[in-house]
Short mmCIF file of N, CA, C and O in Angstrom, two decimals:
data_model
loop_
_atom_site.label_atom_id
_atom_site.label_comp_id
_atom_site.label_asym_id
_atom_site.label_seq_id
_atom_site.Cartn_x
_atom_site.Cartn_y
_atom_site.Cartn_z
N MET A 1 -240.45 -27.29 8.20
CA MET A 1 -240.66 -26.20 7.26
C MET A 1 -239.30 -25.82 6.66
O MET A 1 -238.35 -25.56 7.39
N ASN A 2 -239.23 -25.81 5.35
CA ASN A 2 -237.95 -25.49 4.71
C ASN A 2 -237.87 -24.00 4.37
O ASN A 2 -238.80 -23.22 4.57
N TRP A 3 -236.73 -23.61 3.83
CA TRP A 3 -236.42 -22.20 3.55
C TRP A 3 -237.37 -21.62 2.50
O TRP A 3 -237.76 -20.46 2.60
N ASP A 4 -237.75 -22.39 1.51
CA ASP A 4 -238.67 -21.90 0.48
C ASP A 4 -240.04 -21.56 1.06
O ASP A 4 -240.67 -20.57 0.66
N ASP A 5 -240.50 -22.37 2.00
CA ASP A 5 -241.78 -22.08 2.64
C ASP A 5 -241.73 -20.79 3.46
O ASP A 5 -242.69 -20.00 3.46
N VAL A 6 -240.64 -20.57 4.13
CA VAL A 6 -240.48 -19.34 4.92
C VAL A 6 -240.49 -18.12 3.99
O VAL A 6 -241.16 -17.10 4.29
N LEU A 7 -239.79 -18.19 2.87
CA LEU A 7 -239.77 -17.08 1.92
C LEU A 7 -241.15 -16.85 1.29
O LEU A 7 -241.55 -15.70 1.07
N ASP A 8 -241.87 -17.93 1.04
CA ASP A 8 -243.22 -17.80 0.50
C ASP A 8 -244.16 -17.12 1.50
O ASP A 8 -244.96 -16.25 1.13
N ILE A 9 -244.06 -17.48 2.75
CA ILE A 9 -244.90 -16.86 3.78
C ILE A 9 -244.53 -15.39 3.96
O ILE A 9 -245.42 -14.53 4.08
N ALA A 10 -243.24 -15.10 3.97
CA ALA A 10 -242.82 -13.70 4.09
C ALA A 10 -243.33 -12.88 2.91
O ALA A 10 -243.79 -11.74 3.07
N SER A 11 -243.26 -13.45 1.73
CA SER A 11 -243.77 -12.78 0.53
C SER A 11 -245.27 -12.54 0.63
O SER A 11 -245.77 -11.46 0.29
N LEU A 12 -246.00 -13.52 1.12
CA LEU A 12 -247.45 -13.38 1.29
C LEU A 12 -247.78 -12.27 2.28
O LEU A 12 -248.67 -11.45 2.04
N VAL A 13 -247.07 -12.23 3.40
CA VAL A 13 -247.31 -11.20 4.41
C VAL A 13 -247.04 -9.81 3.83
O VAL A 13 -247.82 -8.87 4.05
N LEU A 14 -245.96 -9.67 3.09
CA LEU A 14 -245.64 -8.37 2.48
C LEU A 14 -246.71 -7.95 1.48
O LEU A 14 -247.08 -6.77 1.41
N LEU A 15 -247.22 -8.88 0.69
CA LEU A 15 -248.27 -8.54 -0.27
C LEU A 15 -249.58 -8.18 0.42
O LEU A 15 -250.30 -7.28 -0.04
N VAL A 16 -249.88 -8.82 1.54
CA VAL A 16 -251.08 -8.46 2.30
C VAL A 16 -250.92 -7.05 2.88
O VAL A 16 -251.86 -6.24 2.84
N PHE A 17 -249.75 -6.74 3.42
CA PHE A 17 -249.50 -5.38 3.91
C PHE A 17 -249.62 -4.35 2.80
O PHE A 17 -250.19 -3.28 2.99
N ALA A 18 -249.10 -4.67 1.62
CA ALA A 18 -249.20 -3.75 0.49
C ALA A 18 -250.65 -3.54 0.08
O ALA A 18 -251.07 -2.41 -0.22
N GLY A 19 -251.43 -4.61 0.09
CA GLY A 19 -252.85 -4.48 -0.21
C GLY A 19 -253.58 -3.64 0.83
O GLY A 19 -254.47 -2.84 0.50
N ALA A 20 -253.22 -3.82 2.10
CA ALA A 20 -253.83 -3.01 3.16
C ALA A 20 -253.49 -1.54 2.99
O ALA A 20 -254.34 -0.66 3.20
N LEU A 21 -252.25 -1.25 2.61
CA LEU A 21 -251.87 0.15 2.37
C LEU A 21 -252.62 0.74 1.19
O LEU A 21 -253.01 1.91 1.22
N ALA A 22 -252.83 -0.05 0.15
CA ALA A 22 -253.61 0.43 -0.99
C ALA A 22 -255.05 0.72 -0.57
O ALA A 22 -255.65 1.71 -1.00
N LEU A 23 -255.60 -0.13 0.30
CA LEU A 23 -256.95 0.10 0.82
C LEU A 23 -257.01 1.38 1.64
O LEU A 23 -257.94 2.19 1.50
N VAL A 24 -256.03 1.59 2.50
CA VAL A 24 -255.97 2.80 3.31
C VAL A 24 -255.86 4.04 2.42
O VAL A 24 -256.52 5.06 2.67
N ALA A 25 -255.06 3.96 1.37
CA ALA A 25 -254.93 5.09 0.45
C ALA A 25 -256.25 5.38 -0.25
O ALA A 25 -256.64 6.54 -0.40
N GLY A 26 -256.94 4.34 -0.66
CA GLY A 26 -258.24 4.54 -1.31
C GLY A 26 -259.27 5.15 -0.38
O GLY A 26 -260.02 6.05 -0.76
N ILE A 27 -259.30 4.68 0.85
CA ILE A 27 -260.22 5.25 1.84
C ILE A 27 -259.87 6.71 2.11
O ILE A 27 -260.74 7.57 2.22
N GLY A 28 -258.57 6.99 2.20
CA GLY A 28 -258.14 8.37 2.42
C GLY A 28 -258.54 9.29 1.27
O GLY A 28 -258.94 10.43 1.50
N LEU A 29 -258.45 8.79 0.05
CA LEU A 29 -258.86 9.61 -1.10
C LEU A 29 -260.35 9.91 -1.06
O LEU A 29 -260.78 10.98 -1.49
N LEU A 30 -261.13 8.98 -0.57
CA LEU A 30 -262.58 9.20 -0.50
C LEU A 30 -263.01 10.04 0.70
O LEU A 30 -263.94 10.83 0.61
N ARG A 31 -262.32 9.88 1.82
CA ARG A 31 -262.81 10.48 3.07
C ARG A 31 -262.19 11.82 3.43
O ARG A 31 -262.82 12.59 4.16
N LEU A 32 -260.99 12.11 2.98
CA LEU A 32 -260.33 13.34 3.40
C LEU A 32 -260.91 14.56 2.68
O LEU A 32 -261.36 14.46 1.54
N PRO A 33 -260.89 15.73 3.34
CA PRO A 33 -261.68 16.85 2.86
C PRO A 33 -261.09 17.67 1.71
O PRO A 33 -261.84 18.20 0.91
N ASP A 34 -259.78 17.81 1.63
CA ASP A 34 -259.25 18.74 0.63
C ASP A 34 -258.13 18.10 -0.18
O ASP A 34 -257.71 16.97 0.06
N THR A 35 -257.65 18.86 -1.15
CA THR A 35 -256.67 18.36 -2.11
C THR A 35 -255.36 17.95 -1.45
O THR A 35 -254.81 16.89 -1.76
N LEU A 36 -254.85 18.77 -0.55
CA LEU A 36 -253.54 18.48 0.03
C LEU A 36 -253.55 17.23 0.90
O LEU A 36 -252.62 16.42 0.84
N THR A 37 -254.59 17.04 1.68
CA THR A 37 -254.63 15.84 2.51
C THR A 37 -254.89 14.60 1.66
O THR A 37 -254.40 13.52 1.98
N ARG A 38 -255.63 14.74 0.59
CA ARG A 38 -255.83 13.61 -0.32
C ARG A 38 -254.53 13.23 -1.01
O ARG A 38 -254.25 12.04 -1.22
N LEU A 39 -253.74 14.22 -1.39
CA LEU A 39 -252.43 13.92 -1.99
C LEU A 39 -251.55 13.18 -1.00
O LEU A 39 -250.83 12.25 -1.37
N HIS A 40 -251.58 13.60 0.24
CA HIS A 40 -250.79 12.93 1.27
C HIS A 40 -251.24 11.48 1.42
O HIS A 40 -250.41 10.57 1.51
N ALA A 41 -252.55 11.27 1.43
CA ALA A 41 -253.09 9.91 1.57
C ALA A 41 -252.76 9.05 0.37
O ALA A 41 -252.64 7.83 0.49
N ALA A 42 -252.61 9.65 -0.79
CA ALA A 42 -252.34 8.87 -2.00
C ALA A 42 -250.87 8.52 -2.15
O ALA A 42 -250.53 7.43 -2.61
N THR A 43 -249.97 9.41 -1.77
CA THR A 43 -248.55 9.17 -2.05
C THR A 43 -247.82 8.39 -0.95
O THR A 43 -246.97 7.57 -1.26
N LYS A 44 -248.12 8.64 0.30
CA LYS A 44 -247.38 7.97 1.38
C LYS A 44 -247.58 6.45 1.37
O LYS A 44 -246.62 5.70 1.35
N PRO A 45 -248.81 5.96 1.38
CA PRO A 45 -248.97 4.50 1.35
C PRO A 45 -248.54 3.88 0.03
O PRO A 45 -248.15 2.72 -0.01
N GLN A 46 -248.60 4.65 -1.05
CA GLN A 46 -248.21 4.11 -2.35
C GLN A 46 -246.75 3.71 -2.35
O GLN A 46 -246.39 2.62 -2.80
N ILE A 47 -245.89 4.56 -1.86
CA ILE A 47 -244.45 4.27 -1.87
C ILE A 47 -244.14 3.09 -0.95
O ILE A 47 -243.41 2.17 -1.34
N LEU A 48 -244.67 3.11 0.26
CA LEU A 48 -244.39 2.01 1.18
C LEU A 48 -244.98 0.70 0.66
O LEU A 48 -244.35 -0.36 0.77
N GLY A 49 -246.16 0.77 0.07
CA GLY A 49 -246.76 -0.43 -0.52
C GLY A 49 -245.93 -0.97 -1.67
O GLY A 49 -245.78 -2.18 -1.83
N LEU A 50 -245.39 -0.07 -2.48
CA LEU A 50 -244.54 -0.51 -3.58
C LEU A 50 -243.26 -1.15 -3.05
O LEU A 50 -242.78 -2.14 -3.63
N VAL A 51 -242.71 -0.62 -1.98
CA VAL A 51 -241.53 -1.23 -1.37
C VAL A 51 -241.86 -2.67 -0.94
O VAL A 51 -241.09 -3.60 -1.20
N PHE A 52 -243.02 -2.86 -0.32
CA PHE A 52 -243.42 -4.20 0.10
C PHE A 52 -243.61 -5.14 -1.10
O PHE A 52 -243.21 -6.30 -1.06
N VAL A 53 -244.22 -4.63 -2.18
CA VAL A 53 -244.43 -5.46 -3.36
C VAL A 53 -243.10 -5.84 -4.00
O VAL A 53 -242.89 -7.00 -4.40
N VAL A 54 -242.19 -4.90 -4.10
CA VAL A 54 -240.89 -5.18 -4.71
C VAL A 54 -240.12 -6.21 -3.88
O VAL A 54 -239.52 -7.14 -4.43
N ILE A 55 -240.14 -6.07 -2.58
CA ILE A 55 -239.45 -7.05 -1.73
C ILE A 55 -240.11 -8.43 -1.88
O ILE A 55 -239.42 -9.45 -1.98
N ALA A 56 -241.45 -8.45 -1.92
CA ALA A 56 -242.16 -9.74 -2.08
C ALA A 56 -241.82 -10.38 -3.42
O ALA A 56 -241.60 -11.60 -3.49
N LEU A 57 -241.77 -9.59 -4.48
CA LEU A 57 -241.41 -10.14 -5.79
C LEU A 57 -239.97 -10.63 -5.81
O LEU A 57 -239.67 -11.67 -6.41
N ALA A 58 -239.08 -9.91 -5.15
CA ALA A 58 -237.69 -10.36 -5.09
C ALA A 58 -237.57 -11.66 -4.31
O ALA A 58 -236.78 -12.55 -4.67
N LEU A 59 -238.36 -11.80 -3.25
CA LEU A 59 -238.34 -13.05 -2.48
C LEU A 59 -238.89 -14.21 -3.31
O LEU A 59 -238.42 -15.34 -3.19
N GLN A 60 -239.90 -13.94 -4.11
CA GLN A 60 -240.48 -15.00 -4.93
C GLN A 60 -239.56 -15.39 -6.09
O GLN A 60 -239.45 -16.57 -6.42
N ALA A 61 -238.91 -14.42 -6.71
CA ALA A 61 -238.05 -14.71 -7.86
C ALA A 61 -236.76 -15.41 -7.43
O ALA A 61 -236.24 -16.27 -8.15
N ARG A 62 -236.23 -15.00 -6.29
CA ARG A 62 -235.00 -15.59 -5.74
C ARG A 62 -233.83 -15.56 -6.73
O ARG A 62 -233.09 -16.52 -6.87
N SER A 63 -233.72 -14.41 -7.44
CA SER A 63 -232.58 -14.26 -8.35
C SER A 63 -232.10 -12.82 -8.34
O SER A 63 -232.87 -11.89 -8.10
N TRP A 64 -230.81 -12.65 -8.62
CA TRP A 64 -230.24 -11.32 -8.67
C TRP A 64 -230.73 -10.55 -9.89
O TRP A 64 -230.84 -9.33 -9.85
N GLY A 65 -231.04 -11.25 -10.96
CA GLY A 65 -231.55 -10.59 -12.16
C GLY A 65 -232.87 -9.89 -11.91
O GLY A 65 -233.10 -8.78 -12.39
N ALA A 66 -233.74 -10.55 -11.17
CA ALA A 66 -235.04 -9.95 -10.84
C ALA A 66 -234.84 -8.72 -9.95
O ALA A 66 -235.52 -7.70 -10.12
N LEU A 67 -233.90 -8.80 -9.03
CA LEU A 67 -233.62 -7.66 -8.17
C LEU A 67 -233.07 -6.48 -8.97
O LEU A 67 -233.40 -5.33 -8.69
N LEU A 68 -232.26 -6.77 -9.97
CA LEU A 68 -231.72 -5.70 -10.82
C LEU A 68 -232.81 -5.05 -11.66
O LEU A 68 -232.69 -3.89 -12.04
N VAL A 69 -233.87 -5.77 -11.97
CA VAL A 69 -235.00 -5.18 -12.70
C VAL A 69 -235.90 -4.40 -11.75
O VAL A 69 -236.41 -3.33 -12.10
N LEU A 70 -236.11 -4.91 -10.55
CA LEU A 70 -237.04 -4.29 -9.61
C LEU A 70 -236.47 -3.04 -8.94
O LEU A 70 -237.23 -2.12 -8.61
N ALA A 71 -235.17 -2.99 -8.72
CA ALA A 71 -234.57 -1.85 -8.03
C ALA A 71 -234.78 -0.52 -8.77
O ALA A 71 -235.18 0.47 -8.13
N PRO A 72 -234.55 -0.43 -10.08
CA PRO A 72 -234.81 0.85 -10.75
C PRO A 72 -236.29 1.25 -10.72
O PRO A 72 -236.60 2.45 -10.64
N ILE A 73 -237.19 0.28 -10.76
CA ILE A 73 -238.61 0.60 -10.67
C ILE A 73 -238.90 1.29 -9.35
O ILE A 73 -239.57 2.33 -9.30
N LEU A 74 -238.36 0.75 -8.28
CA LEU A 74 -238.56 1.34 -6.96
C LEU A 74 -237.93 2.73 -6.87
O LEU A 74 -238.55 3.67 -6.38
N VAL A 75 -236.71 2.87 -7.36
CA VAL A 75 -236.02 4.16 -7.29
C VAL A 75 -236.76 5.23 -8.08
O VAL A 75 -236.99 6.35 -7.58
N PHE A 76 -237.15 4.92 -9.30
CA PHE A 76 -237.84 5.92 -10.12
C PHE A 76 -239.19 6.28 -9.53
O PHE A 76 -239.61 7.44 -9.58
N GLN A 77 -239.90 5.33 -8.97
CA GLN A 77 -241.19 5.63 -8.35
C GLN A 77 -240.99 6.49 -7.11
O GLN A 77 -241.77 7.40 -6.85
N MET A 78 -239.95 6.21 -6.34
CA MET A 78 -239.68 7.01 -5.15
C MET A 78 -239.27 8.43 -5.50
O MET A 78 -239.46 9.34 -4.71
N LEU A 79 -238.70 8.61 -6.67
CA LEU A 79 -238.33 9.96 -7.11
C LEU A 79 -239.51 10.72 -7.71
O LEU A 79 -239.67 11.91 -7.48
N THR A 80 -240.32 10.05 -8.49
CA THR A 80 -241.35 10.76 -9.24
C THR A 80 -242.65 10.98 -8.46
O THR A 80 -243.29 12.01 -8.64
N ALA A 81 -243.07 10.06 -7.62
CA ALA A 81 -244.35 10.21 -6.93
C ALA A 81 -244.39 11.43 -6.01
O ALA A 81 -245.34 12.21 -6.08
N PRO A 82 -243.40 11.66 -5.15
CA PRO A 82 -243.46 12.85 -4.30
C PRO A 82 -243.35 14.15 -5.10
O PRO A 82 -244.00 15.14 -4.76
N ILE A 83 -242.55 14.14 -6.15
CA ILE A 83 -242.41 15.35 -6.96
C ILE A 83 -243.72 15.66 -7.69
O ILE A 83 -244.16 16.80 -7.74
N ALA A 84 -244.36 14.64 -8.23
CA ALA A 84 -245.64 14.84 -8.91
C ALA A 84 -246.70 15.33 -7.92
O ALA A 84 -247.48 16.24 -8.24
N ALA A 85 -246.74 14.77 -6.73
CA ALA A 85 -247.71 15.22 -5.72
C ALA A 85 -247.43 16.66 -5.31
O ALA A 85 -248.36 17.45 -5.12
N HIS A 86 -246.17 17.02 -5.21
CA HIS A 86 -245.80 18.39 -4.88
C HIS A 86 -246.28 19.36 -5.95
O HIS A 86 -246.84 20.42 -5.64
N MET A 87 -246.08 19.00 -7.20
CA MET A 87 -246.50 19.87 -8.29
C MET A 87 -248.03 19.98 -8.37
O MET A 87 -248.57 21.06 -8.62
N VAL A 88 -248.73 18.89 -8.13
CA VAL A 88 -250.20 18.94 -8.13
C VAL A 88 -250.68 19.79 -6.96
O VAL A 88 -251.62 20.58 -7.09
N GLY A 89 -250.02 19.68 -5.82
CA GLY A 89 -250.38 20.50 -4.66
C GLY A 89 -250.17 21.98 -4.92
O GLY A 89 -251.00 22.82 -4.56
N ARG A 90 -249.06 22.32 -5.56
CA ARG A 90 -248.83 23.74 -5.91
C ARG A 90 -249.84 24.25 -6.92
O ARG A 90 -250.31 25.38 -6.82
N ALA A 91 -250.18 23.42 -7.89
CA ALA A 91 -251.19 23.82 -8.87
C ALA A 91 -252.54 24.01 -8.20
O ALA A 91 -253.27 24.97 -8.51
N ALA A 92 -252.89 23.14 -7.28
CA ALA A 92 -254.15 23.29 -6.55
C ALA A 92 -254.14 24.55 -5.69
O ALA A 92 -255.15 25.26 -5.59
N TYR A 93 -252.99 24.87 -5.10
CA TYR A 93 -252.88 26.09 -4.29
C TYR A 93 -253.08 27.33 -5.16
O TYR A 93 -253.85 28.22 -4.80
N ARG A 94 -252.40 27.37 -6.28
CA ARG A 94 -252.53 28.54 -7.17
C ARG A 94 -253.91 28.63 -7.80
O ARG A 94 -254.37 29.71 -8.14
N ASN A 95 -254.57 27.51 -7.95
CA ASN A 95 -255.91 27.47 -8.53
C ASN A 95 -256.98 27.87 -7.51
O ASN A 95 -258.12 28.14 -7.88
N GLY A 96 -256.62 27.87 -6.23
CA GLY A 96 -257.59 28.21 -5.18
C GLY A 96 -258.38 27.02 -4.68
O GLY A 96 -259.42 27.19 -4.04
N SER A 97 -257.90 25.82 -4.93
CA SER A 97 -258.62 24.61 -4.51
C SER A 97 -258.25 24.16 -3.10
O SER A 97 -258.78 23.17 -2.63
N VAL A 98 -257.35 24.86 -2.44
CA VAL A 98 -256.91 24.48 -1.10
C VAL A 98 -257.78 25.18 -0.08
O VAL A 98 -257.97 26.40 -0.14
N ASP A 99 -258.33 24.42 0.85
CA ASP A 99 -259.17 24.97 1.91
C ASP A 99 -258.28 25.63 2.95
O ASP A 99 -257.50 24.97 3.63
N GLN A 100 -258.38 26.94 3.09
CA GLN A 100 -257.52 27.68 4.01
C GLN A 100 -257.86 27.41 5.48
O GLN A 100 -257.03 27.63 6.34
N GLN A 101 -259.06 26.93 5.77
CA GLN A 101 -259.43 26.61 7.15
C GLN A 101 -258.73 25.33 7.62
O GLN A 101 -258.45 25.18 8.80
N VAL A 102 -258.46 24.43 6.69
CA VAL A 102 -257.78 23.18 7.04
C VAL A 102 -256.28 23.42 7.18
O VAL A 102 -255.59 22.74 7.93
N THR A 103 -255.77 24.42 6.46
CA THR A 103 -254.35 24.74 6.47
C THR A 103 -254.14 26.04 7.25
O THR A 103 -254.20 27.13 6.68
N PRO A 104 -253.88 25.97 8.56
CA PRO A 104 -253.80 27.20 9.36
C PRO A 104 -252.55 28.03 9.09
O PRO A 104 -252.58 29.25 9.21
N ILE A 105 -251.45 27.41 8.71
CA ILE A 105 -250.21 28.13 8.44
C ILE A 105 -249.95 28.08 6.94
O ILE A 105 -249.79 27.00 6.36
N ASP A 106 -249.88 29.24 6.33
CA ASP A 106 -249.68 29.33 4.88
C ASP A 106 -248.29 29.87 4.61
O ASP A 106 -248.07 31.08 4.59
N GLU A 107 -247.32 28.97 4.41
CA GLU A 107 -245.95 29.38 4.17
C GLU A 107 -245.67 29.69 2.71
O GLU A 107 -244.63 30.22 2.37
N LEU A 108 -246.61 29.35 1.83
CA LEU A 108 -246.40 29.55 0.41
C LEU A 108 -246.87 30.93 -0.07
O LEU A 108 -246.44 31.40 -1.11
N ALA A 109 -247.75 31.57 0.68
CA ALA A 109 -248.32 32.85 0.25
C ALA A 109 -247.26 33.92 -0.03
O ALA A 109 -247.35 34.59 -1.07
N PRO A 110 -246.26 34.13 0.82
CA PRO A 110 -245.26 35.17 0.50
C PRO A 110 -244.48 34.87 -0.79
O PRO A 110 -244.20 35.78 -1.57
N ALA A 111 -244.18 33.61 -1.04
CA ALA A 111 -243.45 33.26 -2.26
C ALA A 111 -244.31 33.50 -3.50
O ALA A 111 -243.82 33.98 -4.52
N VAL A 112 -245.59 33.19 -3.40
CA VAL A 112 -246.49 33.43 -4.54
C VAL A 112 -246.66 34.92 -4.78
O VAL A 112 -246.67 35.38 -5.93
N GLU A 113 -246.76 35.70 -3.71
CA GLU A 113 -246.87 37.16 -3.86
C GLU A 113 -245.62 37.75 -4.50
O GLU A 113 -245.71 38.60 -5.37
N ASP A 114 -244.45 37.31 -4.05
CA ASP A 114 -243.20 37.80 -4.64
C ASP A 114 -243.10 37.44 -6.11
O ASP A 114 -242.67 38.27 -6.92
N ALA A 115 -243.49 36.22 -6.45
CA ALA A 115 -243.45 35.80 -7.85
C ALA A 115 -244.43 36.60 -8.69
O ALA A 115 -244.13 36.96 -9.83
N SER A 116 -245.59 36.92 -8.13
CA SER A 116 -246.58 37.72 -8.87
C SER A 116 -246.07 39.14 -9.07
O SER A 116 -246.28 39.73 -10.14
N LYS A 117 -245.41 39.71 -8.07
CA LYS A 117 -244.86 41.06 -8.19
C LYS A 117 -243.75 41.11 -9.23
O LYS A 117 -243.66 42.05 -10.02
N GLU A 118 -242.88 40.11 -9.23
CA GLU A 118 -241.79 40.07 -10.21
C GLU A 118 -242.31 39.90 -11.63
O GLU A 118 -241.77 40.47 -12.56
N ARG A 119 -243.34 39.11 -11.79
CA ARG A 119 -243.91 38.89 -13.10
C ARG A 119 -244.62 40.15 -13.59
O ARG A 119 -244.56 40.48 -14.77
N GLY A 120 -245.27 40.86 -12.68
CA GLY A 120 -246.01 42.06 -13.07
C GLY A 120 -245.10 43.27 -13.26
O GLY A 120 -245.45 44.21 -13.99
N ALA A 121 -243.92 43.27 -12.70
CA ALA A 121 -243.01 44.43 -12.78
C ALA A 121 -242.30 44.52 -14.10
O ALA A 121 -242.19 43.73 -14.92
#
């Protein structure tokens, strides 16, 4: 077995793991009860799956140019996905879409109350 075959197998394994993570994220979106847990299920496997896909593509391309194209994609996705999920979670909280029985500790309520008081004053 030569070096190219080893890299091809490693790439295949990484793509299978990425597909499995996408499947887990999809199942989590369907099965979990509220907005916050669904956001968690959607963003965590997405980032790790993307890392696996980028590494698999870099192994297949076997060039520094491909790595220079793939690295910013990974960095920007790692920056934007958690921030977008955070903002959607805050919007769901303010909209009243968060199940308070699933979330026993509410650390955001005092900040929302303070912001409402400052806005109303």
